[in-house]
Coordinates of C-alpha atoms and ligand atoms in Angstrom, one line a residue:
M1 CA 0.0 0.0 0.0
V2 CA 2.6 2.4 1.0
Q3 CA 4.6 1.6 -2.1
T4 CA 1.6 2.2 -4.3
T5 CA 0.4 5.4 -2.5
R6 CA 4.1 6.5 -2.7
H7 CA 3.6 6.7 -6.4
F8 CA 0.5 8.8 -5.9
F9 CA 0.8 10.4 -2.6
P10 CA 2.8 13.6 -3.4
R11 CA 0.3 14.2 -6.2
L12 CA -2.7 13.2 -4.1
N13 CA -1.7 15.7 -1.4
A14 CA -1.3 18.4 -4.0
W15 CA -4.7 17.5 -5.5
F16 CA -6.3 17.4 -2.1
D17 CA -5.0 21.0 -1.4
R18 CA -7.0 22.2 -4.4
L19 CA -10.3 20.8 -3.1
P20 CA -12.6 23.8 -2.8
D21 CA -13.2 23.8 1.0
T22 CA -15.8 26.3 2.0
R23 CA -15.2 26.1 5.8
V24 CA -14.4 29.3 7.6
Q25 CA -10.6 28.9 7.9
E26 CA -10.2 30.1 11.5
A27 CA -12.8 27.5 12.7
C28 CA -11.0 24.7 10.9
T29 CA -8.7 22.5 13.1
Y30 CA -7.7 20.0 10.4
E31 CA -6.0 20.6 7.1
T32 CA -7.9 19.5 4.1
R33 CA -5.5 16.9 3.0
F34 CA -5.5 15.3 6.4
L35 CA -9.2 14.9 6.4
A36 CA -9.2 13.7 2.7
W37 CA -6.9 10.9 3.8
W38 CA -9.0 10.2 6.8
G39 CA -12.0 9.8 4.5
L40 CA -10.2 7.6 2.0
W41 CA -9.0 5.2 4.8
L42 CA -12.6 4.5 5.7
Y43 CA -12.6 2.6 2.4
L44 CA -8.9 1.6 2.0
S45 CA -9.2 -0.4 5.2
Q46 CA -12.8 -1.4 4.5
L47 CA -14.2 -0.3 7.8
G48 CA -17.8 -0.7 6.6
S49 CA -19.2 2.3 8.5
R50 CA -18.2 5.8 9.7
R51 CA -18.5 4.8 13.3
Q52 CA -15.7 2.3 12.9
L53 CA -13.3 5.2 12.2
D54 CA -13.6 5.9 15.9
Y55 CA -13.1 2.4 17.1
E56 CA -10.5 1.3 14.6
L57 CA -8.5 4.4 13.9
R58 CA -9.1 7.1 16.6
D59 CA -8.7 4.7 19.5
G60 CA -7.0 2.0 17.4
G61 CA -3.3 2.2 17.8
P62 CA -0.3 4.2 19.0
L63 CA 1.0 5.2 15.5
V64 CA -2.2 6.3 13.7
L65 CA -1.6 10.0 14.3
A66 CA 2.1 9.9 13.3
N67 CA 1.4 7.8 10.2
F68 CA -1.4 10.1 9.1
N69 CA 0.7 13.1 9.5
R70 CA 3.4 11.5 7.4
L71 CA 0.9 10.5 4.7
A72 CA -0.6 14.0 4.6
D73 CA 2.6 15.8 5.3
T74 CA 0.9 17.7 8.2
A75 CA 1.5 18.4 11.9
Q76 CA -1.9 17.7 13.4
T77 CA -1.7 17.1 17.2
T78 CA -5.0 15.2 17.6
L79 CA -7.2 12.8 15.6
P80 CA -10.6 13.8 14.3
V81 CA -13.7 13.0 16.4
H82 CA -16.7 11.1 15.3
D83 CA -18.5 13.7 13.1
T84 CA -15.5 15.6 11.8
L85 CA -15.4 13.6 8.5
D86 CA -19.1 14.1 7.9
H87 CA -18.8 17.9 8.4
F88 CA -15.8 18.0 6.1
V89 CA -17.7 15.9 3.5
G90 CA -20.5 18.5 3.6
H91 CA -18.0 21.4 3.0
V92 CA -16.2 20.0 0.0
A93 CA -18.2 20.2 -3.2
L94 CA -18.7 17.1 -5.2
A95 CA -16.9 18.7 -8.2
G96 CA -13.7 18.9 -6.1
W97 CA -13.7 15.1 -5.6
E98 CA -14.5 14.6 -9.2
H99 CA -11.4 16.6 -10.0
V100 CA -9.2 14.4 -7.8
R101 CA -10.6 11.3 -9.5
Q102 CA -9.9 12.8 -12.9
Q103 CA -6.3 13.6 -11.9
M104 CA -5.8 10.0 -10.9
A105 CA -7.3 8.6 -14.1
Q106 CA -5.3 10.9 -16.3
R107 CA -2.1 9.9 -14.4
L108 CA -2.8 6.2 -15.2
L109 CA -3.6 7.0 -18.8
R110 CA -0.4 8.9 -19.2
M111 CA 1.5 6.0 -17.7
K112 CA -0.3 3.8 -20.2
A113 CA -1.0 1.4 -17.3
L114 CA -4.4 0.5 -18.8
D115 CA -3.5 0.3 -22.5
A116 CA -3.3 -3.5 -22.6
A117 CA -7.1 -3.7 -22.4
R118 CA -7.8 -1.4 -25.4
L119 CA -10.1 -2.7 -28.1
L120 CA -8.8 -2.1 -31.6
G121 CA -6.6 0.7 -30.1
R122 CA -9.6 2.3 -28.3
P123 CA -10.1 2.5 -24.6
V124 CA -13.2 0.6 -23.5
L125 CA -15.7 2.3 -21.2
L126 CA -18.0 0.0 -19.3
I127 CA -21.4 1.6 -18.5
D128 CA -23.9 0.3 -16.1
A129 CA -26.4 1.4 -13.4
T130 CA -26.8 0.1 -9.9
G131 CA -28.9 0.7 -6.9
L132 CA -27.2 2.5 -4.1
I133 CA -29.7 3.0 -1.4
C134 CA -33.3 1.7 -0.9
F135 CA -35.9 3.0 1.6
H136 CA -39.4 1.9 2.4
R137 CA -40.6 5.5 2.9
R138 CA -39.7 8.6 0.9
H139 CA -36.6 10.1 2.4
C140 CA -36.0 13.1 0.0
P141 CA -37.6 14.8 -3.0
H142 CA -35.2 13.1 -5.4
C143 CA -36.0 9.4 -4.5
L144 CA -37.0 7.2 -7.5
V145 CA -40.3 5.5 -6.8
Q146 CA -40.9 1.9 -7.7
R147 CA -44.0 -0.1 -7.1
H148 CA -43.7 -3.8 -6.7
G149 CA -47.2 -5.2 -6.1
K150 CA -48.4 -3.6 -2.8
Q151 CA -44.9 -2.5 -1.8
T152 CA -43.5 0.9 -2.7
L153 CA -39.7 1.4 -2.7
Y154 CA -37.8 4.7 -2.7
L155 CA -34.5 4.3 -4.4
H156 CA -31.3 6.1 -5.3
Q157 CA -29.3 4.8 -8.2
V158 CA -26.1 5.7 -10.0
L159 CA -25.0 5.3 -13.6
E160 CA -21.3 4.5 -13.6
A161 CA -18.7 4.7 -16.4
K162 CA -15.6 2.6 -15.7
L163 CA -12.5 2.4 -17.9
L164 CA -11.5 -1.2 -18.5
G165 CA -7.9 -2.1 -17.6
P166 CA -5.9 -5.3 -17.7
A167 CA -6.4 -8.1 -15.2
G168 CA -10.0 -7.1 -14.4
V169 CA -9.0 -3.7 -13.2
V170 CA -11.8 -1.1 -13.7
V171 CA -11.2 2.6 -13.1
S172 CA -14.2 4.9 -12.3
L173 CA -14.2 7.8 -14.7
G174 CA -17.7 9.2 -14.3
S175 CA -20.7 8.8 -12.0
E176 CA -24.2 10.2 -12.8
F177 CA -26.8 10.0 -10.1
I178 CA -30.2 8.9 -11.3
E179 CA -33.1 10.9 -9.7
N180 CA -36.8 11.0 -9.9
A181 CA -37.0 13.6 -12.7
D182 CA -35.4 11.0 -14.9
A183 CA -38.4 8.7 -14.7
G184 CA -40.8 11.3 -16.2
D185 CA -44.5 10.5 -15.9
T186 CA -44.5 6.9 -14.7
R187 CA -48.3 6.3 -15.1
G188 CA -48.9 3.2 -17.2
K189 CA -45.3 2.4 -17.6
S190 CA -43.7 -1.0 -16.7
A191 CA -40.8 -1.1 -14.3
E192 CA -38.6 -1.9 -17.3
E193 CA -39.8 1.1 -19.2
V194 CA -39.2 3.4 -16.2
K195 CA -35.7 1.9 -15.8
Q196 CA -35.0 2.5 -19.5
D197 CA -36.1 6.2 -19.3
C198 CA -34.0 6.8 -16.2
E199 CA -30.8 5.2 -17.5
L200 CA -31.0 6.8 -20.9
K201 CA -31.6 10.3 -19.4
A202 CA -28.7 9.8 -17.1
L203 CA -26.6 8.6 -20.0
G204 CA -27.4 11.9 -21.8
R205 CA -25.8 13.8 -18.9
L206 CA -22.9 11.4 -18.2
L207 CA -21.5 11.2 -21.7
P208 CA -21.1 15.0 -22.4
R209 CA -19.3 15.3 -19.1
L210 CA -16.9 12.5 -20.1
K211 CA -16.3 14.1 -23.5
K212 CA -15.4 17.4 -21.8
A213 CA -13.1 15.7 -19.3
Y214 CA -11.4 13.4 -21.9
P215 CA -11.8 15.1 -25.2
Q216 CA -9.0 13.1 -27.0
L217 CA -10.0 9.6 -26.0
P218 CA -11.8 7.6 -28.8
F219 CA -13.9 5.5 -26.4
V220 CA -15.8 2.3 -27.2
L221 CA -18.9 2.2 -25.0
A222 CA -19.7 -1.3 -23.7
L223 CA -23.4 -1.4 -22.9
D224 CA -26.2 -3.7 -22.0
S225 CA -29.2 -4.3 -24.3
L226 CA -31.2 -1.5 -22.7
Y227 CA -28.9 0.9 -24.6
G228 CA -29.5 -0.8 -28.0
C229 CA -31.4 2.3 -29.3
G230 CA -31.1 5.4 -31.3
T231 CA -30.5 7.6 -28.2
A232 CA -27.3 5.8 -27.3
F233 CA -26.1 5.4 -30.9
A234 CA -26.6 9.1 -31.6
L235 CA -24.6 10.1 -28.5
A236 CA -21.7 7.8 -29.4
Q237 CA -21.7 9.2 -33.0
Q238 CA -21.8 12.8 -31.8
Y239 CA -18.6 12.3 -29.8
G240 CA -16.7 10.2 -32.4
W241 CA -17.0 7.1 -30.1
S242 CA -18.0 3.6 -31.0
F243 CA -20.1 1.0 -29.0
V244 CA -20.6 -2.6 -28.4
V245 CA -24.1 -3.3 -27.1
T246 CA -25.6 -6.6 -26.0
F247 CA -28.0 -7.7 -28.8
K248 CA -31.3 -9.2 -27.6
K249 CA -34.3 -10.3 -29.5
G250 CA -36.7 -8.6 -27.1
R251 CA -35.1 -5.2 -27.4
T252 CA -35.1 -4.9 -31.2
P253 CA -37.2 -7.8 -32.5
A254 CA -37.3 -6.8 -36.2
L255 CA -33.5 -6.2 -36.3
W256 CA -33.0 -9.6 -34.6
Q257 CA -35.1 -11.3 -37.2
E258 CA -33.2 -9.6 -40.1
Y259 CA -29.9 -10.7 -38.4
R260 CA -30.9 -14.3 -38.1
A261 CA -32.0 -14.3 -41.8
L262 CA -28.9 -12.7 -43.1
L263 CA -26.7 -15.0 -41.1
Q264 CA -27.9 -17.9 -43.3
E265 CA -26.7 -16.0 -46.3
C266 CA -23.2 -15.4 -45.0
P267 CA -21.9 -18.9 -44.2
G268 CA -18.3 -17.8 -44.8
N269 CA -18.5 -15.3 -41.8
V270 CA -17.4 -17.8 -39.3
L271 CA -14.3 -18.3 -37.1
T272 CA -13.8 -21.2 -34.7
R273 CA -11.3 -21.4 -31.9
A274 CA -10.5 -24.4 -29.7
W275 CA -8.8 -23.7 -26.4
G276 CA -6.4 -26.2 -24.6
D277 CA -8.9 -26.4 -21.7
G278 CA -11.6 -28.0 -23.8
R279 CA -13.4 -24.8 -24.4
E280 CA -14.6 -24.2 -28.0
Q281 CA -15.8 -20.9 -29.4
E282 CA -17.6 -20.2 -32.7
F283 CA -17.9 -16.6 -33.9
R284 CA -20.3 -15.5 -36.6
W285 CA -21.1 -12.0 -37.9
V286 CA -23.2 -9.9 -40.3
N287 CA -22.2 -6.4 -41.4
R288 CA -24.3 -3.4 -42.3
L289 CA -27.7 -4.3 -40.9
D290 CA -30.2 -1.5 -41.4
Y291 CA -31.9 -0.2 -38.3
E292 CA -34.4 2.7 -38.1
D293 CA -34.8 4.0 -34.6
S294 CA -38.0 5.4 -33.0
E295 CA -37.1 8.9 -34.2
G296 CA -36.7 7.8 -37.9
R297 CA -32.9 8.0 -37.9
C298 CA -31.3 5.2 -40.0
W299 CA -28.2 3.3 -38.8
K300 CA -25.9 0.8 -40.3
L301 CA -25.0 -1.7 -37.6
N302 CA -22.7 -4.7 -37.5
A303 CA -23.8 -7.7 -35.5
L304 CA -21.7 -10.6 -34.1
E305 CA -22.2 -13.6 -31.9
C306 CA -20.2 -16.1 -29.9
T307 CA -21.2 -19.6 -29.1
E308 CA -19.1 -21.1 -26.4
T309 CA -19.1 -24.8 -25.7
T310 CA -17.6 -26.3 -22.5
A311 CA -18.1 -29.5 -20.5
Q312 CA -20.6 -27.5 -18.5
G313 CA -22.8 -26.7 -21.5
V314 CA -23.3 -24.1 -24.2
Q315 CA -23.5 -20.4 -23.8
Y316 CA -24.6 -17.9 -26.5
F317 CA -23.9 -14.2 -26.7
A318 CA -24.6 -11.5 -29.3
W319 CA -23.8 -7.9 -29.8
L320 CA -24.3 -4.9 -32.0
T321 CA -21.4 -2.6 -32.8
G322 CA -20.3 0.3 -35.0
L323 CA -16.8 -1.2 -35.1
P324 CA -15.6 -3.1 -38.3
V325 CA -16.4 -6.8 -37.8
G326 CA -14.4 -9.4 -39.7
R327 CA -12.1 -12.4 -39.3
K328 CA -9.4 -10.3 -37.8
T329 CA -11.5 -8.3 -35.3
V330 CA -14.5 -10.5 -34.3
E331 CA -12.7 -12.3 -31.5
E332 CA -11.3 -9.1 -29.9
I333 CA -14.6 -7.3 -30.1
A334 CA -16.5 -10.2 -28.6
Q335 CA -14.0 -10.5 -25.7
K336 CA -13.0 -7.0 -24.8
G337 CA -16.1 -5.2 -25.9
G338 CA -18.7 -7.9 -25.0
R339 CA -17.7 -10.5 -22.5
D340 CA -15.6 -8.2 -20.4
R341 CA -18.6 -6.0 -19.7
W342 CA -19.6 -8.2 -16.9
K343 CA -16.5 -6.9 -15.1
V344 CA -18.2 -3.6 -14.3
E345 CA -20.9 -5.7 -12.6
N346 CA -18.5 -8.1 -11.0
E347 CA -15.3 -6.2 -10.2
G348 CA -17.1 -2.9 -9.9
F349 CA -20.4 -3.2 -8.2
N350 CA -20.5 -6.7 -6.6
R351 CA -17.1 -6.3 -5.0
Q352 CA -18.0 -2.8 -3.8
K353 CA -21.3 -4.1 -2.3
N354 CA -20.1 -7.4 -0.9
S355 CA -17.0 -6.3 1.0
G356 CA -16.0 -3.9 3.7
L357 CA -16.4 -1.1 1.1
N358 CA -20.1 -1.5 1.8
L359 CA -21.4 0.5 -1.2
E360 CA -25.1 0.2 -0.1
H361 CA -24.4 1.4 3.4
V362 CA -26.0 4.7 4.3
Y363 CA -22.8 6.6 5.1
S364 CA -25.0 9.8 5.4
I365 CA -28.7 10.4 5.2
D366 CA -28.0 13.7 3.4
P367 CA -28.2 12.9 -0.3
E368 CA -25.6 15.5 -1.2
K369 CA -23.2 14.1 1.3
W370 CA -23.6 10.4 0.2
K371 CA -22.7 11.4 -3.3
V372 CA -19.4 12.5 -1.9
Y373 CA -19.0 9.3 0.1
Y374 CA -19.7 7.4 -3.1
L375 CA -16.9 9.2 -4.9
L376 CA -14.5 8.7 -2.0
L377 CA -15.2 5.0 -2.3
Q378 CA -14.5 5.1 -6.1
I379 CA -11.2 6.9 -5.5
A380 CA -10.2 4.5 -2.8
F381 CA -11.2 1.5 -5.0
I382 CA -8.7 2.7 -7.7
L383 CA -5.9 2.6 -5.1
V384 CA -7.1 -0.8 -3.7
Q385 CA -7.0 -2.3 -7.2
L386 CA -3.5 -0.9 -7.9
V387 CA -2.3 -2.5 -4.7
E388 CA -3.9 -5.9 -5.4
R389 CA -3.1 -6.1 -9.2
G390 CA 0.0 -3.9 -9.4
S391 CA 3.5 -5.0 -10.1
L392 CA 4.8 -4.0 -6.7
L393 CA 2.9 -6.7 -4.9
R394 CA 3.9 -9.2 -7.6
R395 CA 7.5 -8.2 -6.9
L396 CA 7.1 -8.7 -3.2
A397 CA 5.6 -12.2 -3.8
A398 CA 8.5 -13.1 -6.1
E399 CA 10.9 -12.0 -3.3
L400 CA 9.1 -14.3 -0.8
E401 CA 8.8 -17.0 -3.4
R402 CA 5.1 -17.3 -3.0
P403 CA 2.2 -16.8 -5.4
V404 CA 0.5 -13.4 -4.9
W405 CA -2.8 -14.9 -3.8
K406 CA -1.0 -16.8 -1.0
L407 CA 0.5 -13.6 0.5
F408 CA -2.6 -12.6 2.3
G409 CA -5.0 -15.5 2.0
S410 CA -7.8 -13.3 0.7
L411 CA -8.5 -9.7 -0.5
R412 CA -10.3 -9.0 2.8
N413 CA -7.1 -9.7 4.6
V414 CA -5.2 -7.1 2.5
A415 CA -7.4 -4.4 4.0
R416 CA -6.8 -5.9 7.5
R417 CA -3.1 -5.8 7.0
L418 CA -3.3 -2.2 5.8
L419 CA -5.1 -1.3 8.9
D420 CA -2.5 -3.1 11.1
S421 CA 0.3 -1.3 9.4
L422 CA -1.4 2.1 9.9
R423 CA -1.9 1.3 13.6
F424 CA 1.3 -0.5 14.6
V425 CA 4.1 0.0 12.1
R426 CA 6.0 3.3 12.1
W427 CA 6.1 4.5 8.5
D428 CA 9.6 5.6 7.4
D429 CA 10.2 9.0 5.9
E430 CA 12.1 7.3 3.2
W431 CA 8.9 5.6 1.9
F432 CA 7.5 9.0 1.2
D433 CA 10.4 10.4 -0.8
A434 CA 8.8 12.1 -3.7
A435 CA 11.9 11.9 -5.9
A436 CA 12.2 8.2 -5.4
A437 CA 8.4 7.8 -6.1
A438 CA 8.8 9.7 -9.4
G439 CA 11.0 6.8 -10.7
L440 CA 8.5 4.1 -9.8
R441 CA 6.3 2.5 -12.4
I442 CA 3.2 0.5 -11.7
G443 CA 2.5 -2.2 -14.2
I444 CA -0.8 -4.1 -13.8
D445 CA -0.6 -7.9 -13.5
S446 CA -2.3 -9.4 -16.5
S447 CA -0.9 -12.9 -16.1
Ligands
ZN1 ZN1 -34.2 10.2 -1.6

């Protein structure tokens, strides 16, 4: 951890210093960067709730204060009390944290640390929505309302854009919160139609912001079938991006029928691959399918499919794309643009929900504050993944002559060890030498 943050920490401290902090300066006991680290450690050591900061950090060990001062390069004389972080979170605008995240991502992009996962030379952006918080009664004017039989649920959701890196690493680039205005008039609409409206509207806000932040990157958007529509295609076209969208019969039935018919007429568009482990894949494709969307716009779409046979059975996947599909590209598009999309679900959301990161925990009941907690979690998760999948841990494992996964037993234990280190190990000044850090490179383990 220290090695990895060493690469980032002089920069992180500088970025934290630029967080627009609206507190009255005289009343402020703690420096911004100290509290920024305090907040990040809630997630780095996977404490699960804000109260645990008191038990595990404040009263947790003899070296916490000294180590935090070293990390933040501050000279605080006490540790924050229970609500300090929450006050701090309320004073730093969301935009400030978004800026920190952008600085981190741009640093990784400049280092080319994520380039191995590019698709036909383009960075892949995984886009998916997830539920954040769910209440049984309305808690604020922005709650999304969903009726399930007699039960009414009040939800908050987020649409997340994550950049795909090697070895399952996903780096959060953009987050758009989905709010009740997105649902429009819900009368007579099915839950699926409401979901569609919400996510497409949020997509319409998310993508322009990403274009503004990363104007040069020729993204490929990896999307689920919900986005197989003119709205998403037009947004991608507007920004010079491409897309790989899950192709489902139910979403665009006429297009599906045409695809199945044309497939018969292109028997040469096939590629088979047999893997050493008994897995067999067959790829087929059809180019330049005509699709007219609900607003009368005409699109030329390429479609591809992958049938995978293993001892366990047969799995079938299909996608629509604007990328050129042929013998040389079909496999890469299916894998990096299609199959890898589950990673945003798996590595991104499931991991964040089913670990001490505790994504669905109500870190604050104030909706503006929990957006900040959400972003703190995303920033910490970038650091966590660099520790777990970075070359520095691999080097340590090589020195100890053990496989990486045997170093700590489980990922949960990595967080525990980080916490132990913070509490009981005196962190050397030398570890924080900015000049030495400048020479360090982090490669991501893709073995
Ligand atoms: Zn609400």
